[in-house]
């Protein structure tokens, strides 16, 4: 139940990425997804043991999932 925001964010990131790939190069969209994942990891690294789930854990989880979804489409296009 706690990972539903992750799954929804990956789907939103993939949908957004499919629109962005038609406007920008796949490399640019992949870099943007990687930057989102990096930002989420940096924010998540500052959390302590007593951090509450909402918003301290959900926010980096959703941002990282958006980055994963955005990186997924250009990677698939690069394989084709």
mmCIF file of N, CA and C in Angstrom:
data_model
loop_
_atom_site.group_PDB
_atom_site.id
_atom_site.type_symbol
_atom_site.label_atom_id
_atom_site.label_comp_id
_atom_site.label_asym_id
_atom_site.label_seq_id
_atom_site.Cartn_x
_atom_site.Cartn_y
_atom_site.Cartn_z
ATOM 1 N N UNK A 1 0.825 -1.195 0.000
ATOM 2 C CA UNK A 1 0.000 0.000 0.000
ATOM 3 C C UNK A 1 0.864 1.251 0.000
ATOM 4 N N UNK A 2 2.011 1.162 0.650
ATOM 5 C CA UNK A 2 2.884 2.314 0.732
ATOM 6 C C UNK A 2 3.627 2.622 -0.558
ATOM 7 N N UNK A 3 3.669 1.658 -1.488
ATOM 8 C CA UNK A 3 4.392 1.861 -2.735
ATOM 9 C C UNK A 3 3.482 2.188 -3.911
ATOM 10 N N UNK A 4 2.218 2.409 -3.678
ATOM 11 C CA UNK A 4 1.307 2.809 -4.753
ATOM 12 C C UNK A 4 1.721 4.137 -5.368
ATOM 13 N N UNK A 5 2.150 5.142 -4.576
ATOM 14 C CA UNK A 5 2.624 6.383 -5.207
ATOM 15 C C UNK A 5 3.805 6.155 -6.147
ATOM 16 N N UNK A 6 4.651 5.177 -5.832
ATOM 17 C CA UNK A 6 5.780 4.862 -6.697
ATOM 18 C C UNK A 6 5.302 4.350 -8.052
ATOM 19 N N UNK A 7 4.381 3.406 -8.041
ATOM 20 C CA UNK A 7 3.886 2.822 -9.288
ATOM 21 C C UNK A 7 3.169 3.862 -10.144
ATOM 22 N N UNK A 8 2.372 4.701 -9.507
ATOM 23 C CA UNK A 8 1.656 5.745 -10.248
ATOM 24 C C UNK A 8 2.652 6.747 -10.834
ATOM 25 N N UNK A 9 3.680 7.098 -10.087
ATOM 26 C CA UNK A 9 4.662 8.069 -10.564
ATOM 27 C C UNK A 9 5.498 7.523 -11.713
ATOM 28 N N UNK A 10 5.805 6.240 -11.691
ATOM 29 C CA UNK A 10 6.525 5.645 -12.824
ATOM 30 C C UNK A 10 5.665 5.730 -14.081
ATOM 31 N N UNK A 11 4.373 5.456 -13.952
ATOM 32 C CA UNK A 11 3.475 5.528 -15.110
ATOM 33 C C UNK A 11 3.366 6.961 -15.616
ATOM 34 N N UNK A 12 3.266 7.920 -14.718
ATOM 35 C CA UNK A 12 3.189 9.329 -15.123
ATOM 36 C C UNK A 12 4.495 9.758 -15.795
ATOM 37 N N UNK A 13 5.628 9.342 -15.234
ATOM 38 C CA UNK A 13 6.917 9.677 -15.838
ATOM 39 C C UNK A 13 7.084 9.075 -17.221
ATOM 40 N N UNK A 14 6.606 7.854 -17.417
ATOM 41 C CA UNK A 14 6.696 7.232 -18.743
ATOM 42 C C UNK A 14 5.799 7.939 -19.746
ATOM 43 N N UNK A 15 4.613 8.332 -19.312
ATOM 44 C CA UNK A 15 3.718 9.061 -20.213
ATOM 45 C C UNK A 15 4.296 10.423 -20.568
ATOM 46 N N UNK A 16 4.857 11.095 -19.589
ATOM 47 C CA UNK A 16 5.480 12.389 -19.837
ATOM 48 C C UNK A 16 6.688 12.245 -20.749
ATOM 49 N N UNK A 17 7.460 11.209 -20.526
ATOM 50 C CA UNK A 17 8.653 10.978 -21.331
ATOM 51 C C UNK A 17 8.313 10.677 -22.786
ATOM 52 N N UNK A 18 7.231 9.958 -23.010
ATOM 53 C CA UNK A 18 6.860 9.660 -24.398
ATOM 54 C C UNK A 18 6.476 10.925 -25.153
ATOM 55 N N UNK A 19 5.944 11.913 -24.456
ATOM 56 C CA UNK A 19 5.643 13.199 -25.092
ATOM 57 C C UNK A 19 6.920 14.026 -25.286
ATOM 58 N N UNK A 20 7.821 13.967 -24.325
ATOM 59 C CA UNK A 20 9.050 14.756 -24.406
ATOM 60 C C UNK A 20 10.020 14.233 -25.453
ATOM 61 N N UNK A 21 10.011 12.926 -25.697
ATOM 62 C CA UNK A 21 10.924 12.344 -26.684
ATOM 63 C C UNK A 21 10.593 12.837 -28.088
ATOM 64 N N UNK A 22 9.344 13.168 -28.339
ATOM 65 C CA UNK A 22 8.993 13.683 -29.660
ATOM 66 C C UNK A 22 9.471 15.123 -29.856
ATOM 67 N N UNK A 23 9.728 15.838 -28.758
ATOM 68 C CA UNK A 23 10.193 17.231 -28.855
ATOM 69 C C UNK A 23 11.703 17.360 -28.699
ATOM 70 N N UNK A 24 12.282 16.544 -27.835
ATOM 71 C CA UNK A 24 13.710 16.610 -27.544
ATOM 72 C C UNK A 24 14.357 15.283 -27.896
ATOM 73 N N UNK A 25 15.677 15.277 -27.914
ATOM 74 C CA UNK A 25 16.371 14.021 -28.212
ATOM 75 C C UNK A 25 16.246 13.069 -27.019
ATOM 76 N N UNK A 26 16.300 11.770 -27.276
ATOM 77 C CA UNK A 26 16.228 10.814 -26.170
ATOM 78 C C UNK A 26 17.333 11.019 -25.132
ATOM 79 N N UNK A 27 18.490 11.472 -25.575
ATOM 80 C CA UNK A 27 19.590 11.723 -24.639
ATOM 81 C C UNK A 27 19.211 12.810 -23.634
ATOM 82 N N UNK A 28 18.555 13.866 -24.101
ATOM 83 C CA UNK A 28 18.155 14.964 -23.227
ATOM 84 C C UNK A 28 17.124 14.499 -22.206
ATOM 85 N N UNK A 29 16.167 13.706 -22.647
ATOM 86 C CA UNK A 29 15.135 13.201 -21.736
ATOM 87 C C UNK A 29 15.745 12.232 -20.729
ATOM 88 N N UNK A 30 16.696 11.430 -21.174
ATOM 89 C CA UNK A 30 17.373 10.496 -20.275
ATOM 90 C C UNK A 30 18.161 11.246 -19.209
ATOM 91 N N UNK A 31 18.840 12.310 -19.596
ATOM 92 C CA UNK A 31 19.602 13.112 -18.638
ATOM 93 C C UNK A 31 18.661 13.770 -17.636
ATOM 94 N N UNK A 32 17.522 14.261 -18.102
ATOM 95 C CA UNK A 32 16.544 14.877 -17.192
ATOM 96 C C UNK A 32 16.028 13.855 -16.180
ATOM 97 N N UNK A 33 15.758 12.641 -16.617
ATOM 98 C CA UNK A 33 15.330 11.586 -15.708
ATOM 99 C C UNK A 33 16.416 11.236 -14.704
ATOM 100 N N UNK A 34 17.658 11.211 -15.168
ATOM 101 C CA UNK A 34 18.770 10.939 -14.263
ATOM 102 C C UNK A 34 18.963 12.031 -13.224
ATOM 103 N N UNK A 35 18.736 13.272 -13.626
ATOM 104 C CA UNK A 35 18.840 14.384 -12.681
ATOM 105 C C UNK A 35 17.750 14.294 -11.626
ATOM 106 N N UNK A 36 16.546 13.903 -12.035
ATOM 107 C CA UNK A 36 15.475 13.724 -11.056
ATOM 108 C C UNK A 36 15.814 12.616 -10.068
ATOM 109 N N UNK A 37 16.374 11.512 -10.576
ATOM 110 C CA UNK A 37 16.753 10.422 -9.675
ATOM 111 C C UNK A 37 17.872 10.851 -8.729
ATOM 112 N N UNK A 38 18.831 11.603 -9.243
ATOM 113 C CA UNK A 38 19.920 12.086 -8.400
ATOM 114 C C UNK A 38 19.395 13.022 -7.310
ATOM 115 N N UNK A 39 18.482 13.921 -7.678
ATOM 116 C CA UNK A 39 17.912 14.845 -6.687
ATOM 117 C C UNK A 39 17.166 14.082 -5.600
ATOM 118 N N UNK A 40 16.438 13.054 -5.982
ATOM 119 C CA UNK A 40 15.703 12.264 -4.995
ATOM 120 C C UNK A 40 16.652 11.516 -4.069
ATOM 121 N N UNK A 41 17.728 10.982 -4.612
ATOM 122 C CA UNK A 41 18.692 10.266 -3.773
ATOM 123 C C UNK A 41 19.413 11.217 -2.821
ATOM 124 N N UNK A 42 19.743 12.401 -3.301
ATOM 125 C CA UNK A 42 20.400 13.375 -2.423
ATOM 126 C C UNK A 42 19.471 13.815 -1.299
ATOM 127 N N UNK A 43 18.201 14.060 -1.632
ATOM 128 C CA UNK A 43 17.243 14.440 -0.593
ATOM 129 C C UNK A 43 17.014 13.275 0.373
ATOM 130 N N UNK A 44 16.908 12.094 -0.147
ATOM 131 C CA UNK A 44 16.690 10.926 0.702
ATOM 132 C C UNK A 44 17.868 10.619 1.607
ATOM 133 N N UNK A 45 19.064 11.019 1.195
ATOM 134 C CA UNK A 45 20.235 10.751 2.026
ATOM 135 C C UNK A 45 20.294 11.645 3.258
ATOM 136 N N UNK A 46 19.492 12.689 3.295
ATOM 137 C CA UNK A 46 19.494 13.587 4.451
ATOM 138 C C UNK A 46 18.488 13.164 5.515
ATOM 139 N N UNK A 47 17.699 12.131 5.245
ATOM 140 C CA UNK A 47 16.664 11.724 6.185
ATOM 141 C C UNK A 47 17.255 10.951 7.355
ATOM 142 N N UNK A 48 16.599 11.062 8.479
ATOM 143 C CA UNK A 48 17.026 10.330 9.671
ATOM 144 C C UNK A 48 16.087 9.165 9.927
ATOM 145 N N UNK A 49 16.372 8.402 10.952
ATOM 146 C CA UNK A 49 15.583 7.217 11.270
ATOM 147 C C UNK A 49 14.146 7.574 11.652
ATOM 148 N N UNK A 50 13.927 8.695 12.295
ATOM 149 C CA UNK A 50 12.599 9.065 12.766
ATOM 150 C C UNK A 50 11.774 9.854 11.763
ATOM 151 N N UNK A 51 12.167 9.858 10.504
ATOM 152 C CA UNK A 51 11.436 10.633 9.497
ATOM 153 C C UNK A 51 10.070 10.007 9.240
ATOM 154 N N UNK A 52 9.022 10.824 9.201
ATOM 155 C CA UNK A 52 7.686 10.274 8.914
ATOM 156 C C UNK A 52 7.551 9.896 7.434
ATOM 157 N N UNK A 53 6.597 9.001 7.177
ATOM 158 C CA UNK A 53 6.393 8.537 5.798
ATOM 159 C C UNK A 53 5.957 9.679 4.894
ATOM 160 N N UNK A 54 4.964 10.453 5.361
ATOM 161 C CA UNK A 54 4.495 11.585 4.565
ATOM 162 C C UNK A 54 4.883 12.857 5.270
ATOM 163 N N UNK A 55 5.537 13.772 4.677
ATOM 164 C CA UNK A 55 6.025 13.903 3.304
ATOM 165 C C UNK A 55 7.480 13.502 3.121
ATOM 166 N N UNK A 56 8.180 13.182 4.206
ATOM 167 C CA UNK A 56 9.634 13.003 4.107
ATOM 168 C C UNK A 56 10.055 11.800 3.274
ATOM 169 N N UNK A 57 9.336 10.713 3.316
ATOM 170 C CA UNK A 57 9.707 9.546 2.522
ATOM 171 C C UNK A 57 8.983 9.485 1.184
ATOM 172 N N UNK A 58 7.770 10.003 1.149
ATOM 173 C CA UNK A 58 7.001 9.950 -0.098
ATOM 174 C C UNK A 58 7.596 10.866 -1.161
ATOM 175 N N UNK A 59 8.058 12.036 -0.757
ATOM 176 C CA UNK A 59 8.570 13.004 -1.726
ATOM 177 C C UNK A 59 9.762 12.468 -2.521
ATOM 178 N N UNK A 60 10.827 11.961 -1.896
ATOM 179 C CA UNK A 60 11.904 11.414 -2.726
ATOM 180 C C UNK A 60 11.502 10.151 -3.485
ATOM 181 N N UNK A 61 10.573 9.383 -2.932
ATOM 182 C CA UNK A 61 10.093 8.187 -3.626
ATOM 183 C C UNK A 61 9.387 8.563 -4.921
ATOM 184 N N UNK A 62 8.530 9.572 -4.873
ATOM 185 C CA UNK A 62 7.786 10.006 -6.060
ATOM 186 C C UNK A 62 8.719 10.664 -7.076
ATOM 187 N N UNK A 63 9.655 11.476 -6.617
ATOM 188 C CA UNK A 63 10.584 12.136 -7.537
ATOM 189 C C UNK A 63 11.468 11.107 -8.238
ATOM 190 N N UNK A 64 11.967 10.120 -7.495
ATOM 191 C CA UNK A 64 12.785 9.070 -8.107
ATOM 192 C C UNK A 64 11.972 8.242 -9.095
ATOM 193 N N UNK A 65 10.720 7.980 -8.768
ATOM 194 C CA UNK A 65 9.875 7.204 -9.681
ATOM 195 C C UNK A 65 9.605 7.979 -10.964
ATOM 196 N N UNK A 66 9.422 9.284 -10.872
ATOM 197 C CA UNK A 66 9.268 10.098 -12.086
ATOM 198 C C UNK A 66 10.521 10.005 -12.949
ATOM 199 N N UNK A 67 11.674 10.064 -12.308
ATOM 200 C CA UNK A 67 12.927 9.944 -13.051
ATOM 201 C C UNK A 67 13.094 8.583 -13.696
ATOM 202 N N UNK A 68 12.706 7.528 -12.987
ATOM 203 C CA UNK A 68 12.789 6.176 -13.554
ATOM 204 C C UNK A 68 11.854 6.043 -14.746
ATOM 205 N N UNK A 69 10.640 6.569 -14.610
ATOM 206 C CA UNK A 69 9.701 6.522 -15.728
ATOM 207 C C UNK A 69 10.192 7.326 -16.918
ATOM 208 N N UNK A 70 10.801 8.480 -16.640
ATOM 209 C CA UNK A 70 11.316 9.305 -17.732
ATOM 210 C C UNK A 70 12.522 8.661 -18.405
ATOM 211 N N UNK A 71 13.313 7.916 -17.667
ATOM 212 C CA UNK A 71 14.493 7.275 -18.244
ATOM 213 C C UNK A 71 14.138 5.999 -18.993
ATOM 214 N N UNK A 72 13.008 5.405 -18.693
ATOM 215 C CA UNK A 72 12.635 4.117 -19.275
ATOM 216 C C UNK A 72 12.350 4.220 -20.772
ATOM 217 N N UNK A 73 11.624 5.220 -21.198
ATOM 218 C CA UNK A 73 11.234 5.344 -22.616
ATOM 219 C C UNK A 73 12.463 5.588 -23.506
ATOM 220 N N UNK A 74 13.349 6.551 -23.181
ATOM 221 C CA UNK A 74 14.522 6.713 -24.048
ATOM 222 C C UNK A 74 15.433 5.485 -24.091
ATOM 223 N N UNK A 75 15.515 4.758 -22.980
ATOM 224 C CA UNK A 75 16.321 3.535 -23.006
ATOM 225 C C UNK A 75 15.717 2.502 -23.950
ATOM 226 N N UNK A 76 14.416 2.385 -23.937
ATOM 227 C CA UNK A 76 13.745 1.439 -24.854
ATOM 228 C C UNK A 76 13.939 1.870 -26.304
ATOM 229 N N UNK A 77 13.875 3.203 -26.549
ATOM 230 C CA UNK A 77 14.078 3.689 -27.919
ATOM 231 C C UNK A 77 15.507 3.460 -28.382
ATOM 232 N N UNK A 78 16.454 3.535 -27.465
ATOM 233 C CA UNK A 78 17.854 3.312 -27.834
ATOM 234 C C UNK A 78 18.112 1.845 -28.205
ATOM 235 N N UNK A 79 17.299 0.952 -27.646
ATOM 236 C CA UNK A 79 17.479 -0.465 -27.955
ATOM 237 C C UNK A 79 16.957 -0.831 -29.335
ATOM 238 N N UNK A 80 16.016 -0.045 -29.810
ATOM 239 C CA UNK A 80 15.394 -0.369 -31.112
ATOM 240 C C UNK A 80 16.298 0.000 -32.258
#
